[in-house]
Structures are given as C-alpha cells and as structure tokens.
Amino acid sequence: MELEFTKDETAFRDEVRNFIETEMPKDVAFKMAHDRELEKEDFIKVHRKLYEKGWATAHWPKEYGGADWTPVQRHIFGEEMQRASLPMPLEFNANMVGPVIAHFGSKEQKEKFLQPTASLEIWWGQGFSEPGAGSDLASLKTTAVRDGNEYIINGQKTWTTLGHFADWIFCLVRTDPTAKKQKGISFILVDMKTPGIEVRPIITVEGNHEVNEVFFDNVRVPAENLVGEENRGWDYAKFLLSNERFGIAKIGVAKQRMQRIKSYAKTPDANGEKLWDDAVFRARFLQTAADIKALEITQLRILAKQQGHDSDAPDPLTSMLKIKGSELQQATTELLLEVAGKDSESPQIREIYKSGNQDFEWLDAVASSYFNNRKLSIYGGSNEIQHNILSKAIMGF
Amino acid sequence: MNFDLNSEQIQIQDSFARFFADGAKSHSRALKNSSKNIRELSHAAAEMGILAMLFSEENGGLYSSPTETMIAMEEVGKSLCNIPLAETAYACRILDKADDFAGKDELIASIISGEKTISIAFDEFNNRSNGAIVKTNENNGVINGVKTNANFENDYFLVNAQMTGGKIGIFLIANDAKGLNINKFMTHDTSAKCDLYFENVGAVKICNDDNVVEYAKDFAIIALCYEAIGMMRMITNLTSEYLKTRNQFGVPLSSFQVLQHRAVDMLIETEQALSIAIYASLLLDNDDIEARKIAVSNAKLRVNNAAKFVSQQAVQLHGGIGMTDEYIGAHYFKRLTLFCNMMGDNYFHLNRLNLEKDILEI
Ligand SMILES: Cc1cc2nc3c(=O)[nH]c(=O)nc-3n(C[C@H](O)[C@H](O)[C@H](O)COP(=O)(O)OP(=O)(O)OC[C@H]3O[C@@H](n4cnc5c(N)ncnc54)[C@H](O)[C@@H]3O)c2cc1C
C-alpha cells in the first residue's frame, strides 16, 4: 500500500499546474468558479489551448494524437483542471466519438474526422436519447433505411446537450427493425447542415438553453458515415460509455466548491456573525468533506486497479463513482445555497451586491446551479440505473 | 381529539380550491409573467374574504382561528398561485394588534376590501435568513436604511427599524413616500420583489410590542408551511401519476419497486409535514408563548426538510422531463427550494429552539 504519487507523477502534476496557471484563460475560470453559464467560445478557447499542448485527447491511441497517459496521469489532469475551475476538453469529442472512430472507424473516417475532432474544429453532439428511450436506450425508434449509397434517417433525438453548437452529431439509429432490441442498432455520423434536420431548444429548470430536441425528416446521409459494421452500434455505444468512467465523479469540482463554501461561510454577515461558527453548519460541512475524501480514495483504488491492466471492459465499480459523485456534487450546491440564504432568491445581479466592501457577485447563480445540478443524478445513466448495474454485477441479484 | 375541519371550514376549502385552481390560472408561477396584474388577484382574493379572515371582529374582520387562513394557503400551494399571502398575513396580523394611530380603521377597511394592499419589508441584506438583524434605523420619525426581498406592488409596507435606545419599532410607510427608492427584481419563482432604499423617509410608528411581531411572524411561518404542503401534495400526486403512465423496458415505471418506495417516501414526508403544521397552527393563539415558538420552529424545520426531499425526488423520478421549464413540477421545485430560506432557514430555527427552555421535554 502506497498513498503517494511517484516522483514522475508529482512532476507531471506540477507541469499541469504550471501550464494552467500560465496559459489558461482567467475569464473562463472566473465564470466557472461563479457557477455561471459558459459560452461556446469559452469551451473552444480552453479546448484549443489544450489541443495545442497535446492534452485535449491525451488518452487517445498514440497514432491519433494521444500521449499514452496512464490512468493516474489522466486522473491528475482532470483534478487539476477542475481545481482551477476549467471545463474539461469537450467530452462528446474527446471521450465519446473520438475514441469510437479511432477504434472502429474506417480509414477514411479516421482521416476525415479525428484531427478536427481533437482540435474542436468539429463540435459533436450526442444523439442517443429519444422521448421514448431514456433509461431504456435500446428501445430507440429513430430509423436509418439504406437507399443506394445513402441512409435515410427519420425520427427524433432529445436532450442533446449543446446541440445548438454542434456541427455534427453521432447517433444511434435502428437499421434492422426485425432484430431483437440491441441487435438492430447502428452508429452513424450526421452533418447537422444536412437538409431535414431541425434543432429546437429545450429550456431547463433554471432558465438556460443547454439541451435540444433534434428532429430528422428524411435526412439523407452517405452510407460511408456508418461507423464499423451495420447493426453493431450497441457494442460501440457500450465501448463509448466505458470511456466515460474517467473523472465521472468530478471530485475536483466538488472540492473547489467546498473551498468557496468555506470562504463565504467565514465572511461575516451584517451583524458580524459567521455561519462557519454555527456548530450545525460546521458539522454538515465537515461530514460532506469526509465523504468527498472517501470518494477520492475510492476513485484512486479503482484507478490503481486499472493501472497496468489495460482492459476496455467497464468496471462496474465506476457506477459507484457516478452515484456518489453526483450526490456529492449536489450536496455541495445545497450547502452553497444554504450559505447564500435568501439573498440568492434572484438570478439577477442586483444593485445591492455593491453595498459594503465585500464581493457579493456570486449570489446570482447559486440557486441556478443547485437547480441545474439535479441533472447529474439523471443523465449518463440515472442513479437508479447505476444501482441496478451494481445489484446485478456485484451482488449477483 | 379531532383533526377534522368543521362544515363551515369545508365549505371555505371548496370555494378556495375553486378560486385558486380555476380563477387564478393565469397567475401560476409556471408562467413567466405571473406577477402581472397581481393587484387584480389581490382584489379578487379580498372579495373571497381572505383578507377579512386576518382581522378580528373589533377591527371589522372575520378572524376566528388560524385554520381558515391555512386552508387558503394550502390551496395557494397546490395551484402554485403567485400571491404572497403569507407576507400579507404577517403584515395584517401585526396591524390587527397594533397601537391606535390616525387613520388605522380606514386603512384596515381598505385592506379588507382589497382596495389597498400591504406587505412587510423586514429582511435586510447579508443576514442570510436571520430576520433578527435590523440595521435600518428610526430617529424622530425618520427612517434610514435598506430593506431587501420585499414583495413589489404594495400600497403600504410595514418596516421594522431600530429606534433610539435600540428597541425595534414597526413603521407604516406608503410606497410613494418621499425619500423611498425601490429597485425591482424578479425571483426564481417569478415573484416580483424589490429592495427598498430609505433616505430620511417620514414614517408612523404603529407598534413596538415584540410579542405582537413574533406572534405575527409565527403565524406567517405556518402559513408559508401550509403553502409548501399544498405544493408537496400536488407534486407527489403528479409524480405517482407519471410513474403509472411512463413506460421504460416495456413496463410502467411504477412497476419498479425502488420507485414505488420513493414515491411512498414522498407521501410520508408530506404527511409528516402536515402533522407538524397542524400542531403548530393549533398553538398559534395559545397563551403559552414558549410552547408556540417551539412548535413553530419545529414545524419550519420539519417542513423545510420535507420540501427539499419531495421536490428533489419529484424531479428525479421524472427523469429528463423533470429538468425542464415546460414541466410544471419544476416550478414547484423552485418555489419549494426558495421556501427553505424564507422566514428562517434550518440554522435560524435550530438556534431559536436552542434558546428556548425545556426543549427536551418532547
Ligand atoms: C441536462 C441533460 C442533458 C442530457 N444530455 C444528453 C445528450 O447530450 N445526449 C443524449 O443522448 N442524452 C442526453 N440526456 C438524456 C439522459 O441520458 C436521459 O435523461 C436519461 O437516460 C434518463 O432517461 P429519461 O429522461 O427518459 O428518464 P426515464 O428513463 O423515463 O426515467 C425516469 C425515472 O425512472 C427511473 N428508472 C427508469 N428505469 C428504471 C429501472 N429499470 N429501475 C429503477 N428506476 C428506473 C429513472 O432513474 C428516473 O428516475 C441528457 C439529460 C439531461 C437531463
């Protein structure tokens, strides 16, 4: 047993830290650290810098621009980015479609897509979920029918995150309606500019435009855009989801928020009192901190197991990271809301924030962040579904 | 022992249910502009007798017990009506027990009839949810300071301020008073609210009896709790209906035991919240002030926790739909979230309980 990073790993961490400190846009970090919404340009700015450094897709196979990072290096990188309140490289590109194309794509697909996917010249959307196919993703109904050199796509995708920014979308579509559920599904790449596609915004609870519905009405897609073999899409999707396991718990984000909570709670209120001095608050804070520390070590245990065994098989324990990670994120947004109290009732930046000599320009987005973060236990396989996975895989129920 | 409403109260409940569910549809907090025409809504509510229920007979009202108001509040909650009735009740219960001052009878009559509206402006900035902090001050009938989070669109505000010598007094101020600056803003749950800046604003003192103010606050807290209970009732029903109709894996979601149990937990939380609110409401007019305060803080704590759990689960069990602005439950979720910080959060009420004696004599 050995808790410390190796010398090389420590040196790597310092290198990442130094790069972030000198190269990363401070305005983006400010927004993230204040729970504000990022613009398209903010994501691009950060992603491009990392791309130039070779870090946007460092976990890809080396021949396609990867850097052969170990799982621990990947972990360190994620931690440092989150600690600095920066967005990770766009996950639709870096963690989802990129690795799928690299592993299963044709030579032409690799040449055409991998470089601009790595550099974010192409922004990808994820077209999996449908109105009738959420947790039960394999019941998806969008069809792709072969017609000469093309597929004709009809149907609807939904919850497409940042789909209004997307240049391309990777979709799961049904190519064999007679086959059993998972068997008749294919993985296809679609240019968002193709005639017949319509994107409609869905406004989420806090009032932002983050997700979309995407409609397909006789959308003709070149047959060469199908990835791998027809009707094997479910396997590729499983591979894709197994890639999500890294950093799924976003422990760095929770830690960063805890730092903010602490500093706000230590700021005196109008009567000179501090919430930090309230025994009940302090107990809640410390319990959450202990839970975060435990999860961090759980994550490291899982990582250490993976280090060396280069296996693509998803570790069911990552479901635990998803469950606890999302719960702890949510717990931190809850604590933040408690520190803010009723002064966070409005999403508007109010004149009153300028009163006194303290900085109150963090109150406007606290409640929005609490509302929005409820999604963490719903998407990416809901927490109930993660419990089902653990029930089966570990408990053998 | 009897927890049933009497026949008169059942009648009131029916008419309020109809008024809020049907009559006040365009004022649902799920609509962006639900705070528009709030005066018309207040007027209509007054015509229903809702304001008269807040004043005693000697002041021309119909007050008999807190129950009638609580019945109304539960319907406000169910319908998600954008009416700040708990704050109005706070102001009215103070006014009902206030000292005599010139024009008092006329003022109360105009409020009961719905011609004029009144609310409270007690909160101040950067005191989290601790209503006890009052930096606004009064000197020779002139007010200076800043109040926050007051409900917009009222003819009058009751303002608390520190008088010379440190005691807190309650002052009546018209919304167009000279020296009063109002900054309007909109909250997450579409309440139109405002921050009030007082610069040498002349005001009439109407009360400096702390007991009256504490009583009115406790009354308003329980009113707010009943609104939350109505909301929880509604989204628990919405959720159980949704589980029955939404299919995944070829079966209704309601066939998954973990979801059945979760929905049942929502029900249990709502019932527990109702029980403690009933208990506190029955102690509001009790002579034992200590018992009342303990009951009210117990209630707010318990209802806060229920509100958090029930609203979070309503979203969770709806999946992605639960996260959308289009889903009405999301608006209940937002209101219930803000509710937890209104009129004292958990920390405030835990501290208040700690200050009371004999707290362990459960
Ligand atoms: C903000 C946001 C962004 C998203 N982004 C994307 C995206 O970019 N691309 C994409 O393809 N999808 C995306 N999704 C979709 C997301 O993956 C789905 O919402 C998720 O899979 C749940 O599906 P559903 O919404 O249909 O809920 P449902 O599947 O209807 O679930 C409703 C409730 O039932 C529970 N439940 C369902 N089945 C079971 C079971 N067998 N046992 C116990 N409980 C069960 C669920 O846990 C949930 O609580 C996003 C969703 C959100 C909210």
PDB file of N, CA and C and ligand atoms in Angstrom, chain A residues 92 126-131 133-136 158-161 204 210-211 375 377-385 388, chain B residues 242-243 246 248-249 253 256 258-259 316-321 323, ligand 1:
ATOM      1  N   PHE A  92     -17.935  15.159 -25.687  1.00  0.00           N
ATOM      2  CA  PHE A  92     -18.534  14.481 -26.859  1.00  0.00           C
ATOM      3  C   PHE A  92     -17.432  14.144 -27.868  1.00  0.00           C
ATOM      4  N   GLN A 126     -24.298  14.525 -29.035  1.00  0.00           N
ATOM      5  CA  GLN A 126     -24.579  13.112 -28.776  1.00  0.00           C
ATOM      6  C   GLN A 126     -26.063  12.835 -28.989  1.00  0.00           C
ATOM      7  N   GLY A 127     -26.378  12.068 -30.027  1.00  0.00           N
ATOM      8  CA  GLY A 127     -27.772  11.777 -30.350  1.00  0.00           C
ATOM      9  C   GLY A 127     -28.161  10.355 -29.984  1.00  0.00           C
ATOM     10  N   PHE A 128     -28.251  10.088 -28.693  1.00  0.00           N
ATOM     11  CA  PHE A 128     -28.663   8.759 -28.224  1.00  0.00           C
ATOM     12  C   PHE A 128     -30.118   8.763 -27.765  1.00  0.00           C
ATOM     13  N   SER A 129     -30.409   9.566 -26.733  1.00  0.00           N
ATOM     14  CA  SER A 129     -31.726   9.513 -26.089  1.00  0.00           C
ATOM     15  C   SER A 129     -32.843   9.953 -27.036  1.00  0.00           C
ATOM     16  N   GLU A 130     -34.010   9.382 -26.800  1.00  0.00           N
ATOM     17  CA  GLU A 130     -35.229   9.767 -27.519  1.00  0.00           C
ATOM     18  C   GLU A 130     -36.342   9.937 -26.493  1.00  0.00           C
ATOM     19  N   PRO A 131     -37.445  10.572 -26.929  1.00  0.00           N
ATOM     20  CA  PRO A 131     -38.522  10.771 -25.954  1.00  0.00           C
ATOM     21  C   PRO A 131     -38.955   9.448 -25.301  1.00  0.00           C
ATOM     22  N   ALA A 133     -37.077   6.642 -25.315  1.00  0.00           N
ATOM     23  CA  ALA A 133     -35.920   5.802 -24.989  1.00  0.00           C
ATOM     24  C   ALA A 133     -34.922   6.590 -24.156  1.00  0.00           C
ATOM     25  N   GLY A 134     -35.073   6.525 -22.830  1.00  0.00           N
ATOM     26  CA  GLY A 134     -34.158   7.207 -21.920  1.00  0.00           C
ATOM     27  C   GLY A 134     -33.312   6.167 -21.220  1.00  0.00           C
ATOM     28  N   SER A 135     -33.781   5.746 -20.044  1.00  0.00           N
ATOM     29  CA  SER A 135     -33.087   4.665 -19.328  1.00  0.00           C
ATOM     30  C   SER A 135     -33.057   3.410 -20.194  1.00  0.00           C
ATOM     31  N   ASP A 136     -34.146   3.183 -20.879  1.00  0.00           N
ATOM     32  CA  ASP A 136     -34.227   2.029 -21.777  1.00  0.00           C
ATOM     33  C   ASP A 136     -33.780   2.466 -23.175  1.00  0.00           C
ATOM     34  N   THR A 158     -33.471  13.543 -28.430  1.00  0.00           N
ATOM     35  CA  THR A 158     -33.782  14.617 -27.488  1.00  0.00           C
ATOM     36  C   THR A 158     -32.730  14.715 -26.393  1.00  0.00           C
ATOM     37  N   TRP A 159     -32.793  15.805 -25.638  1.00  0.00           N
ATOM     38  CA  TRP A 159     -31.841  16.119 -24.562  1.00  0.00           C
ATOM     39  C   TRP A 159     -30.428  16.342 -25.103  1.00  0.00           C
ATOM     40  N   THR A 160     -30.310  16.664 -26.394  1.00  0.00           N
ATOM     41  CA  THR A 160     -28.987  16.798 -26.988  1.00  0.00           C
ATOM     42  C   THR A 160     -28.266  18.015 -26.396  1.00  0.00           C
ATOM     43  N   THR A 161     -27.302  17.726 -25.536  1.00  0.00           N
ATOM     44  CA  THR A 161     -26.586  18.800 -24.842  1.00  0.00           C
ATOM     45  C   THR A 161     -25.787  19.640 -25.830  1.00  0.00           C
ATOM     46  N   THR A 204     -34.172  24.503 -19.687  1.00  0.00           N
ATOM     47  CA  THR A 204     -34.153  23.730 -18.441  1.00  0.00           C
ATOM     48  C   THR A 204     -34.622  24.570 -17.258  1.00  0.00           C
ATOM     49  N   GLU A 210     -29.579  24.712 -22.769  1.00  0.00           N
ATOM     50  CA  GLU A 210     -28.435  23.817 -22.701  1.00  0.00           C
ATOM     51  C   GLU A 210     -28.721  22.555 -23.518  1.00  0.00           C
ATOM     52  N   VAL A 211     -29.970  22.148 -23.558  1.00  0.00           N
ATOM     53  CA  VAL A 211     -30.328  20.923 -24.287  1.00  0.00           C
ATOM     54  C   VAL A 211     -31.328  21.223 -25.400  1.00  0.00           C
ATOM     55  N   LYS A 375     -29.536  17.463 -12.623  1.00  0.00           N
ATOM     56  CA  LYS A 375     -29.388  16.617 -13.802  1.00  0.00           C
ATOM     57  C   LYS A 375     -28.344  15.522 -13.576  1.00  0.00           C
ATOM     58  N   SER A 377     -27.825  13.354 -11.393  1.00  0.00           N
ATOM     59  CA  SER A 377     -28.294  12.025 -10.983  1.00  0.00           C
ATOM     60  C   SER A 377     -29.288  11.450 -11.989  1.00  0.00           C
ATOM     61  N   ILE A 378     -29.538  12.194 -13.070  1.00  0.00           N
ATOM     62  CA  ILE A 378     -30.486  11.727 -14.091  1.00  0.00           C
ATOM     63  C   ILE A 378     -29.760  11.272 -15.352  1.00  0.00           C
ATOM     64  N   TYR A 379     -28.790  12.092 -15.822  1.00  0.00           N
ATOM     65  CA  TYR A 379     -28.192  11.723 -17.118  1.00  0.00           C
ATOM     66  C   TYR A 379     -27.005  10.775 -16.974  1.00  0.00           C
ATOM     67  N   GLY A 380     -26.491  10.351 -18.120  1.00  0.00           N
ATOM     68  CA  GLY A 380     -25.343   9.442 -18.098  1.00  0.00           C
ATOM     69  C   GLY A 380     -25.659   8.132 -17.387  1.00  0.00           C
ATOM     70  N   GLY A 381     -26.918   7.669 -17.503  1.00  0.00           N
ATOM     71  CA  GLY A 381     -27.354   6.506 -16.728  1.00  0.00           C
ATOM     72  C   GLY A 381     -27.757   6.999 -15.355  1.00  0.00           C
ATOM     73  N   SER A 382     -29.058   7.068 -15.086  1.00  0.00           N
ATOM     74  CA  SER A 382     -29.537   7.656 -13.827  1.00  0.00           C
ATOM     75  C   SER A 382     -28.979   6.877 -12.634  1.00  0.00           C
ATOM     76  N   ASN A 383     -29.064   7.485 -11.461  1.00  0.00           N
ATOM     77  CA  ASN A 383     -28.532   6.814 -10.272  1.00  0.00           C
ATOM     78  C   ASN A 383     -29.300   5.528  -9.954  1.00  0.00           C
ATOM     79  N   GLU A 384     -30.587   5.492 -10.317  1.00  0.00           N
ATOM     80  CA  GLU A 384     -31.338   4.245 -10.107  1.00  0.00           C
ATOM     81  C   GLU A 384     -30.778   3.157 -11.024  1.00  0.00           C
ATOM     82  N   ILE A 385     -30.478   3.533 -12.256  1.00  0.00           N
ATOM     83  CA  ILE A 385     -29.925   2.558 -13.210  1.00  0.00           C
ATOM     84  C   ILE A 385     -28.541   2.088 -12.741  1.00  0.00           C
ATOM     85  N   ASN A 388     -28.997  -0.489 -10.284  1.00  0.00           N
ATOM     86  CA  ASN A 388     -29.338  -1.762 -10.938  1.00  0.00           C
ATOM     87  C   ASN A 388     -28.081  -2.479 -11.424  1.00  0.00           C
TER      88      ASN A 388
ATOM     89  N   TYR B 242     -47.292  10.098 -13.054  1.00  0.00           N
ATOM     90  CA  TYR B 242     -46.293   9.956 -14.119  1.00  0.00           C
ATOM     91  C   TYR B 242     -45.711   8.543 -14.116  1.00  0.00           C
ATOM     92  N   LEU B 243     -45.418   8.036 -12.940  1.00  0.00           N
ATOM     93  CA  LEU B 243     -44.828   6.692 -12.865  1.00  0.00           C
ATOM     94  C   LEU B 243     -45.776   5.643 -13.447  1.00  0.00           C
ATOM     95  N   ARG B 246     -45.652   6.457 -17.637  1.00  0.00           N
ATOM     96  CA  ARG B 246     -44.406   6.419 -18.404  1.00  0.00           C
ATOM     97  C   ARG B 246     -43.881   4.980 -18.464  1.00  0.00           C
ATOM     98  N   GLN B 248     -40.830   2.332 -19.561  1.00  0.00           N
ATOM     99  CA  GLN B 248     -39.458   2.028 -19.981  1.00  0.00           C
ATOM    100  C   GLN B 248     -39.289   0.524 -19.794  1.00  0.00           C
ATOM    101  N   PHE B 249     -38.469  -0.086 -20.595  1.00  0.00           N
ATOM    102  CA  PHE B 249     -38.249  -1.531 -20.549  1.00  0.00           C
ATOM    103  C   PHE B 249     -39.570  -2.300 -20.696  1.00  0.00           C
ATOM    104  N   LEU B 253     -43.069   2.670 -15.257  1.00  0.00           N
ATOM    105  CA  LEU B 253     -42.046   2.914 -14.228  1.00  0.00           C
ATOM    106  C   LEU B 253     -42.555   2.489 -12.844  1.00  0.00           C
ATOM    107  N   PHE B 256     -41.357  -0.619 -10.925  1.00  0.00           N
ATOM    108  CA  PHE B 256     -40.057  -0.781 -10.266  1.00  0.00           C
ATOM    109  C   PHE B 256     -40.192  -0.448  -8.783  1.00  0.00           C
ATOM    110  N   VAL B 258     -38.143   0.181  -6.393  1.00  0.00           N
ATOM    111  CA  VAL B 258     -37.416   1.308  -5.805  1.00  0.00           C
ATOM    112  C   VAL B 258     -38.175   2.620  -6.044  1.00  0.00           C
ATOM    113  N   LEU B 259     -38.852   2.722  -7.179  1.00  0.00           N
ATOM    114  CA  LEU B 259     -39.602   3.948  -7.474  1.00  0.00           C
ATOM    115  C   LEU B 259     -40.906   3.996  -6.668  1.00  0.00           C
ATOM    116  N   GLN B 316     -36.295  13.989  -9.864  1.00  0.00           N
ATOM    117  CA  GLN B 316     -35.556  12.760 -10.156  1.00  0.00           C
ATOM    118  C   GLN B 316     -36.450  11.714 -10.831  1.00  0.00           C
ATOM    119  N   LEU B 317     -37.621  11.513 -10.299  1.00  0.00           N
ATOM    120  CA  LEU B 317     -38.461  10.427 -10.814  1.00  0.00           C
ATOM    121  C   LEU B 317     -39.086  10.762 -12.170  1.00  0.00           C
ATOM    122  N   HIS B 318     -39.043  12.017 -12.549  1.00  0.00           N
ATOM    123  CA  HIS B 318     -39.499  12.376 -13.897  1.00  0.00           C
ATOM    124  C   HIS B 318     -38.383  12.239 -14.923  1.00  0.00           C
ATOM    125  N   GLY B 319     -37.166  11.962 -14.502  1.00  0.00           N
ATOM    126  CA  GLY B 319     -36.053  11.877 -15.447  1.00  0.00           C
ATOM    127  C   GLY B 319     -35.835  13.225 -16.117  1.00  0.00           C
ATOM    128  N   GLY B 320     -35.368  13.215 -17.365  1.00  0.00           N
ATOM    129  CA  GLY B 320     -35.059  14.451 -18.089  1.00  0.00           C
ATOM    130  C   GLY B 320     -36.205  15.451 -18.083  1.00  0.00           C
ATOM    131  N   ILE B 321     -37.417  14.952 -18.226  1.00  0.00           N
ATOM    132  CA  ILE B 321     -38.596  15.829 -18.221  1.00  0.00           C
ATOM    133  C   ILE B 321     -38.634  16.701 -16.969  1.00  0.00           C
ATOM    134  N   MET B 323     -36.387  18.082 -15.484  1.00  0.00           N
ATOM    135  CA  MET B 323     -35.418  19.181 -15.547  1.00  0.00           C
ATOM    136  C   MET B 323     -35.874  20.331 -16.433  1.00  0.00           C
TER     137      MET B 323
HETATM  138  C1  LIG C   1     -29.447  18.010 -18.764  1.00  0.00           C
HETATM  139  C2  LIG C   1     -29.441  16.723 -19.552  1.00  0.00           C
HETATM  140  C3  LIG C   1     -28.543  16.547 -20.593  1.00  0.00           C
HETATM  141  C4  LIG C   1     -28.570  15.382 -21.370  1.00  0.00           C
HETATM  142  N1  LIG C   1     -27.723  15.265 -22.441  1.00  0.00           N
HETATM  143  C5  LIG C   1     -27.859  14.225 -23.306  1.00  0.00           C
HETATM  144  C6  LIG C   1     -27.136  14.171 -24.537  1.00  0.00           C
HETATM  145  O1  LIG C   1     -26.334  15.051 -24.847  1.00  0.00           O
HETATM  146  N2  LIG C   1     -27.341  13.149 -25.374  1.00  0.00           N
HETATM  147  C7  LIG C   1     -28.212  12.137 -25.074  1.00  0.00           C
HETATM  148  O2  LIG C   1     -28.350  11.223 -25.869  1.00  0.00           O
HETATM  149  N3  LIG C   1     -28.934  12.143 -23.913  1.00  0.00           N
HETATM  150  C8  LIG C   1     -28.777  13.166 -23.026  1.00  0.00           C
HETATM  151  N4  LIG C   1     -29.539  13.207 -21.852  1.00  0.00           N
HETATM  152  C9  LIG C   1     -30.544  12.179 -21.620  1.00  0.00           C
HETATM  153  C10 LIG C   1     -30.317  11.313 -20.420  1.00  0.00           C
HETATM  154  O3  LIG C   1     -29.352  10.361 -20.694  1.00  0.00           O
HETATM  155  C11 LIG C   1     -31.677  10.706 -20.018  1.00  0.00           C
HETATM  156  O4  LIG C   1     -32.432  11.727 -19.450  1.00  0.00           O
HETATM  157  C12 LIG C   1     -31.541   9.571 -19.044  1.00  0.00           C
HETATM  158  O5  LIG C   1     -31.043   8.451 -19.685  1.00  0.00           O
HETATM  159  C13 LIG C   1     -32.883   9.207 -18.372  1.00  0.00           C
HETATM  160  O6  LIG C   1     -33.867   8.969 -19.312  1.00  0.00           O
HETATM  161  P1  LIG C   1     -35.297   9.682 -19.235  1.00  0.00           P
HETATM  162  O7  LIG C   1     -35.070  11.119 -19.113  1.00  0.00           O
HETATM  163  O8  LIG C   1     -36.099   9.223 -20.380  1.00  0.00           O
HETATM  164  O9  LIG C   1     -35.944   9.159 -17.886  1.00  0.00           O
HETATM  165  P2  LIG C   1     -36.657   7.762 -17.651  1.00  0.00           P
HETATM  166  O10 LIG C   1     -35.838   6.692 -18.224  1.00  0.00           O
HETATM  167  O11 LIG C   1     -38.074   7.875 -18.064  1.00  0.00           O
HETATM  168  O12 LIG C   1     -36.561   7.649 -16.074  1.00  0.00           O
HETATM  169  C14 LIG C   1     -37.467   8.277 -15.183  1.00  0.00           C
HETATM  170  C15 LIG C   1     -37.136   7.801 -13.782  1.00  0.00           C
HETATM  171  O13 LIG C   1     -37.318   6.391 -13.704  1.00  0.00           O
HETATM  172  C16 LIG C   1     -36.137   5.745 -13.233  1.00  0.00           C
HETATM  173  N5  LIG C   1     -35.999   4.441 -13.854  1.00  0.00           N
HETATM  174  C17 LIG C   1     -36.050   4.133 -15.171  1.00  0.00           C
HETATM  175  N6  LIG C   1     -35.863   2.834 -15.368  1.00  0.00           N
HETATM  176  C18 LIG C   1     -35.693   2.267 -14.146  1.00  0.00           C
HETATM  177  C19 LIG C   1     -35.448   0.948 -13.670  1.00  0.00           C
HETATM  178  N7  LIG C   1     -35.341  -0.072 -14.513  1.00  0.00           N
HETATM  179  N8  LIG C   1     -35.308   0.744 -12.348  1.00  0.00           N
HETATM  180  C20 LIG C   1     -35.406   1.776 -11.481  1.00  0.00           C
HETATM  181  N9  LIG C   1     -35.638   3.041 -11.861  1.00  0.00           N
HETATM  182  C21 LIG C   1     -35.783   3.286 -13.176  1.00  0.00           C
HETATM  183  C22 LIG C   1     -35.034   6.699 -13.615  1.00  0.00           C
HETATM  184  O14 LIG C   1     -33.900   6.514 -12.816  1.00  0.00           O
HETATM  185  C23 LIG C   1     -35.685   8.049 -13.395  1.00  0.00           C
HETATM  186  O15 LIG C   1     -35.625   8.397 -12.041  1.00  0.00           O
HETATM  187  C24 LIG C   1     -29.498  14.353 -21.056  1.00  0.00           C
HETATM  188  C25 LIG C   1     -30.388  14.526 -19.982  1.00  0.00           C
HETATM  189  C26 LIG C   1     -30.370  15.684 -19.227  1.00  0.00           C
HETATM  190  C27 LIG C   1     -31.358  15.841 -18.099  1.00  0.00           C
END
